[in-house]
XYZ file of C-alpha atoms in Angstrom:
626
model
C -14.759 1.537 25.309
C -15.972 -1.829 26.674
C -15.729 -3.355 23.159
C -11.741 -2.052 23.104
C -11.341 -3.834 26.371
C -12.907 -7.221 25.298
C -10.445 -7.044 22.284
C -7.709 -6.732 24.483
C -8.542 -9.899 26.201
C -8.348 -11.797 22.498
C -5.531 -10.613 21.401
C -3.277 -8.398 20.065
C -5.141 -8.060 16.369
C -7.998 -5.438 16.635
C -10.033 -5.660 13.505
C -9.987 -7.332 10.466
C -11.244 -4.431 7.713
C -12.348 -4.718 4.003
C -12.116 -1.298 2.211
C -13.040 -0.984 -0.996
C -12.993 2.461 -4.292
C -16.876 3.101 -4.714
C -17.427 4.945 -8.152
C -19.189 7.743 -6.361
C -18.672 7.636 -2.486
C -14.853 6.945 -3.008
C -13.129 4.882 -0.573
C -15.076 3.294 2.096
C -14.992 0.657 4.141
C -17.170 -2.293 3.317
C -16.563 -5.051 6.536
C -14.952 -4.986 9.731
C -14.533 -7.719 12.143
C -15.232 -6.957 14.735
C -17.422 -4.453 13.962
C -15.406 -0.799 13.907
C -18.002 0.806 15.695
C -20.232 -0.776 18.915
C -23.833 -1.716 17.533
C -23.316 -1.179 14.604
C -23.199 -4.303 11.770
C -19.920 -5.938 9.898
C -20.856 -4.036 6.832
C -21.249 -0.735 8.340
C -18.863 2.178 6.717
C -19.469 4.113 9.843
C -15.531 5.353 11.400
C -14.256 5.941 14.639
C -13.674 10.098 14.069
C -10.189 9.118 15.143
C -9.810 6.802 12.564
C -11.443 8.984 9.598
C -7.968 8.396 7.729
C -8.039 4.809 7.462
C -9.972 4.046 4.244
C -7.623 6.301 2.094
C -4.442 5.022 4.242
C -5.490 1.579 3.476
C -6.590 1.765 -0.571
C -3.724 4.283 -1.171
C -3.008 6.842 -3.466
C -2.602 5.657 -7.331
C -2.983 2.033 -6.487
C -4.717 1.778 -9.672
C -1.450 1.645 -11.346
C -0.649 -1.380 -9.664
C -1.669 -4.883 -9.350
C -1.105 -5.417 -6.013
C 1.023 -2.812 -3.239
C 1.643 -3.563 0.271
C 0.696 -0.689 3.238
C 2.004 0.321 6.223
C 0.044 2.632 8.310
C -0.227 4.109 11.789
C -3.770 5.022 13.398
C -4.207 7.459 16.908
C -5.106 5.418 19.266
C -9.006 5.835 20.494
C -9.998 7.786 23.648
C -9.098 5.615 26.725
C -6.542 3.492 24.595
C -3.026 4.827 24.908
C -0.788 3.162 22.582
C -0.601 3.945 18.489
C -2.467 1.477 15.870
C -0.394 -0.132 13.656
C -2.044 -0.949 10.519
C -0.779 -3.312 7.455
C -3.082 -3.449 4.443
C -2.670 -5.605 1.451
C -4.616 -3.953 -1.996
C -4.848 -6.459 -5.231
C -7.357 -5.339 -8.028
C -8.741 -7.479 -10.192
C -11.070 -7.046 -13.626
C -14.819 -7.155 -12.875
C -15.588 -9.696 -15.602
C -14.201 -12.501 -13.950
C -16.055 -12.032 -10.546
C -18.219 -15.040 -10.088
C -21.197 -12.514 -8.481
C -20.996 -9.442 -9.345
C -22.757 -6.426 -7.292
C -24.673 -4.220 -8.568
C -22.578 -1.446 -7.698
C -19.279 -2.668 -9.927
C -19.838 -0.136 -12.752
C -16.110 -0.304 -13.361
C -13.765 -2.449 -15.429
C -11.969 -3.421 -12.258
C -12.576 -4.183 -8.694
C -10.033 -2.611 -6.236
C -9.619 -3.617 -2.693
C -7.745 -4.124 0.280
C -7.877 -6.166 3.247
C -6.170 -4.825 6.708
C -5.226 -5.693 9.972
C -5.622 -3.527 12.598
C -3.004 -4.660 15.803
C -1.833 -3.659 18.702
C 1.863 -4.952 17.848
C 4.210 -3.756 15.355
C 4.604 -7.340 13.953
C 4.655 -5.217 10.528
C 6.507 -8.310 8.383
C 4.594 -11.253 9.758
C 1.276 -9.700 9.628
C 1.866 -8.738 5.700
C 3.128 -12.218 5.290
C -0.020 -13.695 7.073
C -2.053 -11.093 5.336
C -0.712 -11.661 1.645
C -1.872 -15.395 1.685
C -5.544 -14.439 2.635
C -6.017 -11.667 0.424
C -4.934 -13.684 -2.475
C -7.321 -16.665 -1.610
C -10.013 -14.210 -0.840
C -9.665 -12.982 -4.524
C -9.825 -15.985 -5.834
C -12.998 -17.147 -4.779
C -13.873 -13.681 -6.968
C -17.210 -13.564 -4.798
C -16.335 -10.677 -2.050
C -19.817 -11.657 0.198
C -17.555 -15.112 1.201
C -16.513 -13.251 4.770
C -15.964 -16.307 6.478
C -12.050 -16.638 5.095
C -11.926 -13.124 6.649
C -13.319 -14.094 10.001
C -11.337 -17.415 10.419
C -8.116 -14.827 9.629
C -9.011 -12.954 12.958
C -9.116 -15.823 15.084
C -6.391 -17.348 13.531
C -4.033 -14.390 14.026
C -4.878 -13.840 17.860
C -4.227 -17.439 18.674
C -0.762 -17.592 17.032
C 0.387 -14.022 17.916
C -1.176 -14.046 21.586
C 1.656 -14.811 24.301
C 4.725 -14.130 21.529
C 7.466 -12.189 22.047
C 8.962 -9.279 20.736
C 11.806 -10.918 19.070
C 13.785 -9.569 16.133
C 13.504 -12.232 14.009
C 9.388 -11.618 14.129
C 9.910 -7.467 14.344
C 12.555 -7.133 11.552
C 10.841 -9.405 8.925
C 11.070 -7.886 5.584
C 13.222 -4.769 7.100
C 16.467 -5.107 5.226
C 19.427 -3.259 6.253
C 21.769 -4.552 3.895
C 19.454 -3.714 1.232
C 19.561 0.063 2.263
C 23.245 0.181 2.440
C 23.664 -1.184 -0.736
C 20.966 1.328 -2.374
C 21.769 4.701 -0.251
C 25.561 3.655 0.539
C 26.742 6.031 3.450
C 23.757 8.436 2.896
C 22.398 5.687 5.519
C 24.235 7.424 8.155
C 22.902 10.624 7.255
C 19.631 9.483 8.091
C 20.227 8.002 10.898
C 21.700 11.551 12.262
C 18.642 12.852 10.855
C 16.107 10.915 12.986
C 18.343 11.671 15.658
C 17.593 15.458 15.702
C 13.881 14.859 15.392
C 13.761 16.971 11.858
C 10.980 17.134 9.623
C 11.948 14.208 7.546
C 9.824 13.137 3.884
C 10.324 9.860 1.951
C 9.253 9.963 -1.633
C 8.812 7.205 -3.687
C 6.228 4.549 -5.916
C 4.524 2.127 -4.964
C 3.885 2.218 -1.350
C 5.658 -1.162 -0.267
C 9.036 0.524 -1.109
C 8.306 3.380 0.454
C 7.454 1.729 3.645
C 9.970 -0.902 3.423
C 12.940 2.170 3.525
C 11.140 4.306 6.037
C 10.679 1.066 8.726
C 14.481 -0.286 7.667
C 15.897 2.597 8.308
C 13.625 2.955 11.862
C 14.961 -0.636 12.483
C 18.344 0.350 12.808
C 17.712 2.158 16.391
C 18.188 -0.196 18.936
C 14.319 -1.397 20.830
C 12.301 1.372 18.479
C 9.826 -0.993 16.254
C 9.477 -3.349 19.481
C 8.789 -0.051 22.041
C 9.590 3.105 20.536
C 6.629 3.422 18.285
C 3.926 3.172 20.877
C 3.708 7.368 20.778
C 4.232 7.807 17.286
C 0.883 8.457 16.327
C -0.719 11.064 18.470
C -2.951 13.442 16.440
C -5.979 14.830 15.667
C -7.726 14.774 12.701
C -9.418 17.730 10.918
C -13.007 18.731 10.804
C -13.363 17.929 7.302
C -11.596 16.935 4.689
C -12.244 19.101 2.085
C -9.930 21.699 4.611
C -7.139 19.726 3.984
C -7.563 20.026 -0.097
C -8.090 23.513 -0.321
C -4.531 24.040 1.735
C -3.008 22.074 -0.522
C -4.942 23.713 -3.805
C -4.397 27.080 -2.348
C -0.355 26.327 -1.990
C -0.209 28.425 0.393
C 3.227 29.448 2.657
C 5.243 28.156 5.080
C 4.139 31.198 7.177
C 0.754 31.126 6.663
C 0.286 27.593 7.481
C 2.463 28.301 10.785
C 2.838 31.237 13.155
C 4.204 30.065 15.551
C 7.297 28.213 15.961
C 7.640 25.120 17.749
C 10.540 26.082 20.122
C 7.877 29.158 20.996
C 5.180 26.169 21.991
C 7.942 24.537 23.674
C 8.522 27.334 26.152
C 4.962 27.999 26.203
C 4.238 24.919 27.679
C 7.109 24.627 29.880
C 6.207 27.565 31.941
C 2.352 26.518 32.117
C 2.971 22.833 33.086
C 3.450 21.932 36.649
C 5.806 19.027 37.776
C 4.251 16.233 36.844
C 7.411 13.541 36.591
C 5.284 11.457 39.384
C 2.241 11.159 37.637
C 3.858 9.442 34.785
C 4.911 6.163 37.137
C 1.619 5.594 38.570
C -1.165 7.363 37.776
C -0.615 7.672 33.790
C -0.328 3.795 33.266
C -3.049 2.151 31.443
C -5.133 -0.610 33.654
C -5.989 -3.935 32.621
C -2.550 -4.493 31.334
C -2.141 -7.394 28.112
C 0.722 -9.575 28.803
C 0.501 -10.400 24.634
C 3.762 -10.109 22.901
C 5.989 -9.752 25.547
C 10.143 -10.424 26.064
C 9.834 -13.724 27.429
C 12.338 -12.164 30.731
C 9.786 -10.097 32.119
C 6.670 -8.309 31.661
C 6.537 -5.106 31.134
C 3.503 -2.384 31.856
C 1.270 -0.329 29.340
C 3.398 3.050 27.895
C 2.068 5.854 30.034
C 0.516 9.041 28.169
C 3.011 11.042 27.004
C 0.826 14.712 26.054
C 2.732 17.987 25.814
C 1.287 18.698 29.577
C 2.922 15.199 31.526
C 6.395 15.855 30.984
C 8.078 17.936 33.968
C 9.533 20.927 32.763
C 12.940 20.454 34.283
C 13.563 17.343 32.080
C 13.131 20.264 28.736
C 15.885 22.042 30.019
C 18.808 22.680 28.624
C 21.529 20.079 30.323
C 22.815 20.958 33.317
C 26.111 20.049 35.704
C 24.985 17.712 38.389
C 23.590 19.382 41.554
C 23.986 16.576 42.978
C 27.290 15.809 44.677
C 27.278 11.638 44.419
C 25.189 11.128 41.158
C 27.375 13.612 38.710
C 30.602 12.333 40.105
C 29.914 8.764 40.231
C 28.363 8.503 36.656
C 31.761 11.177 35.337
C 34.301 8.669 37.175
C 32.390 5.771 35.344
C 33.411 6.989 32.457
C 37.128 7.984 32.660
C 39.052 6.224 30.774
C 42.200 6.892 28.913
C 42.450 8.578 25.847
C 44.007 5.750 23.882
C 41.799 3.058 25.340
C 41.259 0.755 22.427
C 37.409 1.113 20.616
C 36.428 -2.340 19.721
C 33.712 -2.762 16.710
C 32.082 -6.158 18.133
C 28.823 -5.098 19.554
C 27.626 -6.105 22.531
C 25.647 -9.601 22.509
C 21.866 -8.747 22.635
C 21.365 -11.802 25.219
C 23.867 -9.325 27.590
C 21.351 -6.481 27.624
C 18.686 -8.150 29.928
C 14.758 -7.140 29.814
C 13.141 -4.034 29.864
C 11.661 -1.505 32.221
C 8.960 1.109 32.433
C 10.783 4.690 31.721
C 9.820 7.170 34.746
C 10.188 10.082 32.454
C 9.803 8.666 28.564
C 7.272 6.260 29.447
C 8.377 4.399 26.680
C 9.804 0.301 27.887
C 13.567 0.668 27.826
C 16.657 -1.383 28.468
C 19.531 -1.054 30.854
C 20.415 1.803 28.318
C 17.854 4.103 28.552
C 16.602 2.920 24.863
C 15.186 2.961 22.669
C 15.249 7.323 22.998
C 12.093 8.655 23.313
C 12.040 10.401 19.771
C 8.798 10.051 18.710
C 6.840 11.089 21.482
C 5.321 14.671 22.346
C 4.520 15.508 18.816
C 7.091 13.771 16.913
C 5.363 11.481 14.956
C 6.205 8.027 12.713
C 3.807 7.879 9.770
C 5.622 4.991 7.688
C 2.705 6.554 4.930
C 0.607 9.531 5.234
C -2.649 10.257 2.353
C -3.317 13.413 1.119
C -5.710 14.116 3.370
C -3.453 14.245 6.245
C -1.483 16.747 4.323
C -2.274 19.301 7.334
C -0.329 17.377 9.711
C 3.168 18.723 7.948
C 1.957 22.184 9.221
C 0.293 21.472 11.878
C 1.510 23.378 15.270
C 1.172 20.483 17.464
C 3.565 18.217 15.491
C 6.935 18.951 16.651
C 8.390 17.039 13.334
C 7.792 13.835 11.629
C 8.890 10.890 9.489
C 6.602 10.408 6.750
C 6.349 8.649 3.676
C 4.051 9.359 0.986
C 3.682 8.652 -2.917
C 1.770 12.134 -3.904
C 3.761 14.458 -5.650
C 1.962 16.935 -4.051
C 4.331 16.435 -0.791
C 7.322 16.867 -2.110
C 6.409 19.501 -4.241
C 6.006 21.268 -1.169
C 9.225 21.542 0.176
C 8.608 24.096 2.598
C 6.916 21.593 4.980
C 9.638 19.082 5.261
C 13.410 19.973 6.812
C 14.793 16.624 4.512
C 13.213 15.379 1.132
C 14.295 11.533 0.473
C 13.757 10.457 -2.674
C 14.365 6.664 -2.357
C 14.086 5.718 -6.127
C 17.413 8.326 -6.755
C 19.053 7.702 -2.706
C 19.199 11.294 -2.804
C 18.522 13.435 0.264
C 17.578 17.183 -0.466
C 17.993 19.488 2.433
C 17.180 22.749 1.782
C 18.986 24.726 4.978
C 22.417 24.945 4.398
C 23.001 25.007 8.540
C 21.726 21.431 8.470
C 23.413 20.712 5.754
C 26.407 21.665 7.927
C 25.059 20.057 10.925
C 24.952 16.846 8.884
C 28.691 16.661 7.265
C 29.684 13.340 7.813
C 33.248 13.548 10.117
C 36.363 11.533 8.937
C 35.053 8.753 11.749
C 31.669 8.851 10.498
C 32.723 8.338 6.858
C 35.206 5.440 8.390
C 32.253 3.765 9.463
C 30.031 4.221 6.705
C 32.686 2.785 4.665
C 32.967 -0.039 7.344
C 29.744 -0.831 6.659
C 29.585 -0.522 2.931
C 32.638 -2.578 2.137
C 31.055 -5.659 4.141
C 28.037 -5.200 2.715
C 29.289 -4.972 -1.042
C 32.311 -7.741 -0.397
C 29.485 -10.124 0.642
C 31.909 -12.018 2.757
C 31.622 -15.201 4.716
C 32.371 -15.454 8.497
C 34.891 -17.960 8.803
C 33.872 -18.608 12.172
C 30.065 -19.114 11.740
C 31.127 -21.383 9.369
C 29.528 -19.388 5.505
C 26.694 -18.608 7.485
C 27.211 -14.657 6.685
C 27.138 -13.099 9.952
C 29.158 -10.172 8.638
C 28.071 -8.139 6.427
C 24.126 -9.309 7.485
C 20.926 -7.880 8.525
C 21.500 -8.585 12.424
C 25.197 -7.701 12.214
C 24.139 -4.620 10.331
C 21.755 -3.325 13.102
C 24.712 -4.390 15.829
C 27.264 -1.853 14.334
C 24.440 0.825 14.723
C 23.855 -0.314 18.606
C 27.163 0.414 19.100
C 27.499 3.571 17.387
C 25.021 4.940 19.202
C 25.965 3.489 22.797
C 29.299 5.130 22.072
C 27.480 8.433 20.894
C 25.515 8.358 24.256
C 28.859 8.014 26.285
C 30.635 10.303 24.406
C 27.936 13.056 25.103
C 28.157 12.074 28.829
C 32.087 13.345 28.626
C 31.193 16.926 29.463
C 34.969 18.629 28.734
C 36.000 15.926 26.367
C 35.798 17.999 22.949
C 38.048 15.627 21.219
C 35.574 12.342 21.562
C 32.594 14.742 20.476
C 34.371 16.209 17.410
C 34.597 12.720 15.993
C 30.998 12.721 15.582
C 30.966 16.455 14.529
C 31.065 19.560 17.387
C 27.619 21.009 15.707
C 25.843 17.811 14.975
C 26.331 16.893 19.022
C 25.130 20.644 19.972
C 22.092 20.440 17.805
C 21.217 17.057 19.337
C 21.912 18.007 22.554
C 18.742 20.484 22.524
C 16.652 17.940 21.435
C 13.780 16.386 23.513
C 15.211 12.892 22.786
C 18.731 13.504 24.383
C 17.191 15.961 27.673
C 14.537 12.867 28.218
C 17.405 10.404 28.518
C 19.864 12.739 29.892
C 17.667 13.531 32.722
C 17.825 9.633 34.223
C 20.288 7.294 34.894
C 21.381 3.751 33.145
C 23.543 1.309 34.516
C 24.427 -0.094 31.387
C 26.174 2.666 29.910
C 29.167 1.964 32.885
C 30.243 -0.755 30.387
C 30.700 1.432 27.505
C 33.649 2.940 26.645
C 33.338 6.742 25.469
C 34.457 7.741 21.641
C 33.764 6.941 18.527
C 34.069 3.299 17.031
C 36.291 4.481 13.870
C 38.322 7.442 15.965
C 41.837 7.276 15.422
C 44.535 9.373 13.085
C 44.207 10.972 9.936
C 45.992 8.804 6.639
C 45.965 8.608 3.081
C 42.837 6.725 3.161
C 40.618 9.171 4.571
C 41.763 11.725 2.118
C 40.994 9.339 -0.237
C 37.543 8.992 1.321
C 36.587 12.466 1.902
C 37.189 13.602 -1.787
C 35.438 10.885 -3.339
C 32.576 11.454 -0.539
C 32.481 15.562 -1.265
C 32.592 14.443 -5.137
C 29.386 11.975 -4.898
C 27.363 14.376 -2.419
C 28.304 17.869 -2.675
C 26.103 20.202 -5.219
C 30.107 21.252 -6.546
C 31.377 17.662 -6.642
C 28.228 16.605 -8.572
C 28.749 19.489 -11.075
C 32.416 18.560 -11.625
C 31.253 14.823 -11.756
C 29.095 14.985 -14.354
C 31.475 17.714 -16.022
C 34.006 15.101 -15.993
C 31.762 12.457 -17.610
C 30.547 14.749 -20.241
C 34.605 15.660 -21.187
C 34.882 12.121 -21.152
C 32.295 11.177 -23.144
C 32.878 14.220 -25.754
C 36.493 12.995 -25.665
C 35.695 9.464 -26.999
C 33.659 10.453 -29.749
C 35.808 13.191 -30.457
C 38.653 10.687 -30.899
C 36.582 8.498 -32.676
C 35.505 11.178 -35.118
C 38.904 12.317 -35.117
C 40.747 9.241 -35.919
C 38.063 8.303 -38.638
C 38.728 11.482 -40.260
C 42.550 11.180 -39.612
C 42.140 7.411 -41.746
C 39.972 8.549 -44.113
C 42.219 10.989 -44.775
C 45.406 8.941 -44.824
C 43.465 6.133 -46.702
C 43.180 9.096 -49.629
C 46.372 10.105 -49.744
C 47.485 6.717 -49.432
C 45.813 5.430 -52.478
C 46.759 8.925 -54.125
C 50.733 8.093 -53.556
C 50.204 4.901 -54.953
C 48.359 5.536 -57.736
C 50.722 8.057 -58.824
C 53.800 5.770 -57.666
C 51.946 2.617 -60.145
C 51.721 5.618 -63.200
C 55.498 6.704 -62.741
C 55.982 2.609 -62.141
C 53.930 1.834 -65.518
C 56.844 2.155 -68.614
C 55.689 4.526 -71.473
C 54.442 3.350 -74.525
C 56.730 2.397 -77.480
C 56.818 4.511 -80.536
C 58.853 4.549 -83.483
C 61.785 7.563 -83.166
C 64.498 9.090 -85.168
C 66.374 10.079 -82.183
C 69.273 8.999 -80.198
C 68.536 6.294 -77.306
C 68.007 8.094 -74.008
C 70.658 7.628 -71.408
C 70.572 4.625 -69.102
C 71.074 4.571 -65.603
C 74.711 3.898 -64.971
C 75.619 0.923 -62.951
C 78.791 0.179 -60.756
């Protein structure tokens, strides 16, 4: 991998690829810069087998039915490189007859391609922004052999990018938090929790730029994971061929016969095959020739270390334990006493108060003084922001402890087997099909507090009086600042070992659940000064009140499979009640309007005086007047 190691030295952009929908081969890739394999030419379709994927994760799946779609993508890394790919690809199509040369192999009515960068950083936001201005120019000289444009983008993009940092406002660009909370409401939290447990999690939804947007927003909202969390997230291997992966999906076959064994068997499996290895992961593990690209400007910070089912030291897996040691179990429970009624503040902790980061002995992921970002996706758990069909085995494969995954084929979600949560982003609806998670997930009175918290700011738009209109509350930044905190006060809470009443806040089985989890044993396992600062319990704890009866129906109403039934029960009535009235009272008027004009035309004939004739009788006998 000497070509890998000269790109290093560049900068953090890998390749610059060109894939394009032949009208018999498919998609293929039809330039790389630098070349995607060593000796071979730009215009080689040749793959890395790791990187078999990438033509169909790059021109995805019905992108004919769109002008233009946005892509975000995660490659394994290549043998000797230990960090994930991120990829973000940028498809336009446009109609052959306008092309100024045309090839000879354009048969079709349109020309579809996309152009993608291949990085090292998950800069997803500002290389899509970067990437959207080139594709569009590169179109628009509608002669696809200029390659210069594409070259000059390479160069371009390592110069500016190389000796960044990490900051939010570069990581978080286009990731809208406000957005989700005003399109899922509180089902935001619910998603969180669901990360949290490291579940088999699915988005759904058309075209792929929305489906990628939600997936990475709601990734965003963990404190350090798109900056260091991610670098794991990608570990697999591909299949032999790819017709394997269609006939599983053809075949439809069960959840049992694409899996026999379960993953808490592998777990165990492993555990009593694997030596101690906790050592390994702080020096020999480390990748060499370490890029000082992209880093927080504080300090630098080493490679990730591998992180394979075999480094991890069994003792870390198991379940938590008292301290055996005397000093470090007291001294981190006395920390932590507090009071019961010790005020929870809301205001988040200023991000300039959290200092740098440092390599994780056991997660080898960077972290801060808080032990995060948690080491979620890492042996097995991976982050696929969108997966093609032909990575449909990876949902059953044995290797993958879980996943979050989007994808736009029905075919996934039709499936429902594979996945532990279904989110279909168009609707905001989450289907979970276990009714123990279901239960797991109930939102507590404190959790619906703060989703409400959050909700109302976001909805009420507000300005901050004291940043002068400039919207602090109720904002992006401020958004991802109440989720910090929620989750520094989670990890304290869980530190309170006989402290039932801080845990119940945030739900007795959602805390046991995630307490077997490899997330919470990895940080468990090591110590973090910062967490002395926080104060244990949940933000929103405090008594019951009118309000939160309030909040719980109308939450049970909008979520529950009952409440919906009743809901739209209650609509219908309505509904059938206004037209019935309305039928009703035009029938009533019609009615009265006929006997109305009945009474008075028989009033106007009694009214109307008879006829005169001649008679021979007496005069008839007048009305008698006082």
């Amino acid at each position: 991998m000497e070509s890998q190691g000269r790109d290093e030295m560049k900068g953090p952009v890998l390749h610059i690829v060109v894939v394009g929908f032949h009208h018999k081969k498919g998609c293929q890739v039809e330039f790389s810069y630098p070349p995607l394999m060593p000796n071979e030419g730009h215009d080689s379709s040749l793959l890395p087998e790791e990187w078999k994927y990438l033509p169909f994760l790059a021109l995805p799946d019905g992108a004919h039915n769109y002008q233009e779609d946005t892509v975000y993508f995660h490659l394994p890394p290549l043998s000797g490189d230990m960090k994930c790919v991120y990829g973000v690809s940028c498809y336009r199509q446009i109609e052959a007859k306008a092309l100024k040369v045309r090839q000879a192999d354009v048969t079709r009515e349109t020309v579809q391609k996309s152009v993608c960068v291949l990085s090292r950083v998950p800069l997803y936001g500002l290389l899509q922004a970067k990437l959207q201005l080139i594709t569009h120019a590169y179109f628009e000289e509608k002669d696809f052999s200029q390659i210069s444009i594409l070259k000059d983008l390479y160069e371009h993009m390592n110069g500016s990018l190389r000796g960044s940092a990490l900051e939010g406002s570069q990581v978080y660009l286009g990731l809208s938090p406000r957005d989700l909370i005003l399109h899922f409401q509180h089902k935001v939290l619910i998603l969180f929790k669901l990360v949290l447990l490291e579940k088999k999690v699915l988005f759904y939804v058309s075209p792929v730029n929305r489906l990628v947007g939600a997936l990475m927003t709601v990734l965003s909202l963990f404190p350090g994971m798109i900056e260091h969390g991610l670098v794991d997230s990608s570990h697999y291997k591909p299949k032999s061929s790819v017709s394997d992966d269609l006939s599983l999906v053809e075949c439809g076959l069960g959840a049992e016969e694409f899996v026999s064994v379960s993953v808490t068997d592998i777990a165990h499996a492993n555990m009593e095959a694997t030596q101690p290895a906790a050592e390994s992961l702080s020096s020999g593990n480390s990748a060499e020739g370490e890029s000082n690209h992209l880093k927080p400007p504080s300090r630098t910070s080493p490679e990730s270390s591998e992180s394979d089912w075999e480094t991890l030291d069994p003792s870390v897996l198991g379940e938590p334990k008292e301290p055996a040691a005397g000093s470090s179990g007291s001294d981190m429970l006395d920390a932590f006493d507090s009071k019961p009624g010790t005020p929870i503040t809301v205001q988040p902790l200023g991000v300039s108060g959290q200092g740098g980061v440092i390599q994780g002995l056991v997660s080898g992921l960077e972290e801060d003084q808080y032990g995060l970002p948690l080491p979620i996706f890492t042996k097995g758990y991976l982050c696929l922001p969108y997966m093609a069909l032909q990575q449909h085995h990876l949902l059953s494969d044995v290797t993958v402890r879980g996943f979050v995954a989007g994808a736009t084929n029905i075919l996934f979600r039709q499936q429902r087997h594979l996945s532990d949560a279904i989110v279909e982003v168009e609707e905001a609806r989450i289907q979970i099909q276990d009714p123990e998670l279901r239960k797991i997930l109930s939102l507590t009175t404190a959790d619906l507090r703060f989703a409400d918290y959050l909700v109302k700011h976001v909805t009420e738009n507000r300005d901050d009086v004291f940043l002068d209109g400039t919207g602090w509350e109720g904002g992006d930044e401020w958004i991802r600042a109440q989720f910090t905190l929620y989750l520094h006060s989670l990890l304290s809470s869980a530190l309170q070992q006989d402290n039932e009443r801080l845990l119940a806040d945030y739900g007795v089985p959602f805390i046991g659940a995630w307490k077997n989890t490899h997330n919470f044993r990895v940080w468990f396992s090591n110590k973090h000064p910062g967490m002395t600062a926080i104060t244990p319990g949940h933000p929103f704890q405090g008594q019951y009140s009118v309000g939160d009866v309030k909040l719980r129906l109308s939450h049970s109403v909008q979520n529950s499979e009952r409440g919906k039934k009743i809901g739209n029960a209650m609509i219908t009535t309505s509904r059938s009640v206004v037209q019935t009235g309305k039928a009703v009272g035009q029938s009533v008027g019609g009615a009265l309007t006929s006997a109305k004009s009945a009474m008075s035309s028989w009033f106007s004939t009694l009214a109307q005086p008879s006829p005169l004739t001649p008679s021979s009788g007496p005069e008839p006998a007048s009305e008698v007047k006082p």
